[in-house]
Amino acid sequence: MKSYQSILFALVFVLPVCAQKKAPRTAIKPKAEFVSELMAKMTVDEKIYQTVQFTSDGTVTGPKTGDNFITRIQQGKVGSILNATGAKATREIQRINLESSRLKIPILFGHDVIHGYKTIFPINLGMASSFDPKAVELAARIAATEASSGGVHWTFAPMVDIARDPRWSRVSEGSGEDTYLGSQLAVANVKGFQGDDLSKINTILACTKHFAAYGAAEAGRDYNTVDMSERVLRDIYLPPFKATVDAGVKTFMVSFNEISGVPSTASKFLMRDVLKGEWKFDGMVVSDYTGINEMIAHGFAKDEQDAAQLAMNAGLDMDMVGATYMNTLKKSYDEGKVSIEVINDACKRILELKYDLGLFEDPYRYSDEKREKETIYKPEFLQAAVDVANKSMVLLKNNNTVLPLKKEQKIAFVGPFVNDEYNIIGSWAALGERDGFATSIKEGITKFLGNTANVTFDEGVEIQSTKRDLMQKAIDNAKKADVIVAVMGERENMTGEAASQTNIDLPGIQKEFLAELKKLGKPIVLVLFNGRPLTLTWENENMDAILEAWFPGSRGGDAVAQTLFGQNNPSGKLPITFPRNVGQVPIYYNHKNTGRPYLGLSDPEQKYKSRYTDVDNSPLFAFGYGLSYTTFSYSNLRVSSAKIKFNQKLKVTVDVANTGNYDGAEVVQLYIKDVVGSVTRPVRELKGFERVELKKGEKKTVTFEISSEDLKFYNIDMNNVAEAGDFEVFIGGSSNAELKEKFELVD
Ligand code: NOJ
């Protein structure tokens, strides 16, 4: 197959360039009228072709299918293209489409803009550590501004899958394990991508994915089977999806997995009953990449025609890459297996989005090279990348205040990431430039310090190989230092799609290298680049400080430098639990109690308890945990009333003081326990958080408002209700928050 670049070269330079002219702006009719008039002119085939999406051969995000997207466009068979980007390229592809299309229906361009387009922000799990919806919204806004200038109309984000298993490599793409945090950040993403008006040229369609429960893949293996109760599905996994519908998201993507025997791709329950029925979603649903075809391997459809009619009838509007709708839907229609009403509904939803984006007025409006040049990498975007990365840093350990470092110290930076400009931006980084553009640790430190006479940089080891030839030089330099900073972790593509692992230790011989460094008797700071929780029990016992930097993005080196030297005081909190070992997985803070809860080593009864005999039940680092260079104290927790009625609000108030030596920010977290329910309830659940900036010595009062809406769950009759009874409320700086109050919900 010809390379993407060469096809583009042909498109851009060889083919006529009449597309440079803008389509004339027409006075356009209101949406309903416009779409229905257009559909009245369309044949059944033309309607079906609107539901067809092909990939360009640009970015590779799935198995190759061999279909040539340009030929398909010339045949007028394509409603949408994914993975084509850039103002010039999309303009040319659109031109070919418009020349071929009888009714001049513009193509919709989609692309995975996951944590930035050119300016890359930290991976999503990192951004979630900020517990800062505004920061997440800003990153999405900038990503949309850049992407839309490159001809992209539609991103396949946010990914809102709840993930409780760090073996699952796609934990990196989401907001972690918590339903409440995940819902808040999902909404922030939608607001950022879609803005307040889709017809503006700097906004793009968001796509909530992967519907549903994709993160619950058995044994953490990507694409694997999911089997769960409807209650868990509705209580834990669906709320972030629902939150985006309420926020006005325009598209949804179904997941690859099956749930309790039915692939999401053909789940009438998910798409027709819940999404389009109960939630009244009026946007469009796309499959995942060849997801329809894959129902044959699932053993759910006998052939492509069967798979396509099952999916379409279940409410799936667009076929991503699989060509099953293109090849078989008309036949199914002729045979009476798919009705015209169902096809009309899918087509209408797609055309409405094209209308919303203003594509019928000007199909080229997003593909503007001048705007693209002016927009990409604006200095303020790159500055935002530093700021968001700073907020994403989670300080996991800091013994003897080894951090922040002092400029006068002799510091040996070691580890495979000290010079890295590739992995630092993380996986699924759209068009983010790596080597030669992203700021490495070395560059960030050098820029920050100005004079680097006191610092050395040595890789010492590689990420995964067992090569030891560089180790000694690094150790020799470390010997001369006051403090060692080891920058270690995973390769970027060890997380993201199809990269699940059973071993989540530091890869290769990195730990062995740390053990050698430990022998030098110097303080060691471990800085981590990773896209999932790692098992860090040994590191926690042997390192003096640990800074979780995730994959911090295009300006990650600056953020790490600013954080290590205290210009940024870390304030991130873990959005996902770090286990002590992989045997504890899945592990999450909002678990149930069991009938024999284990109270830890102080428990007078050690036998016949729900526990492991070889390791404590508790995680190494809990959800919501993260230190600061300063310290915070919580006091005076109070509730506005001992009882509230269903229509009343409860105020929960706490005083938070900065008791340490630095200005800082603390994420104040509120958890609630429903003591007795008609079905068992989690030990506690996050129901509120607020990021509070506190100057050294400053104290602030933080107030949360709770209503019966926040106490709802699917009860024994599968009704989503709050139940009268006793509740406990906890406030603090992590999911282990100890300050506790009580209240009662009364009829
Ligand atoms: C497969 C992935 O599961 C999905 O997240 C992505 O958006 C599509 N491929 C398109 O690249």
XYZ file of C-alpha atoms in Angstrom, residues 641-648 708 711 723-727 743-747:
20
model
C -27.891 19.078 60.878
C -28.036 15.603 62.386
C -30.976 14.752 60.123
C -32.013 15.790 56.638
C -35.128 15.088 54.629
C -35.045 13.917 51.023
C -35.671 17.422 49.739
C -33.142 19.113 52.032
C -30.300 12.839 48.647
C -26.871 9.193 48.040
C -32.733 5.081 51.174
C -33.561 6.564 54.541
C -31.106 5.662 57.283
C -27.706 6.441 58.784
C -24.753 7.828 56.868
C -26.179 12.220 59.696
C -29.479 10.552 59.061
C -31.664 10.729 55.971
C -35.277 10.712 57.078
C -38.612 10.485 55.256
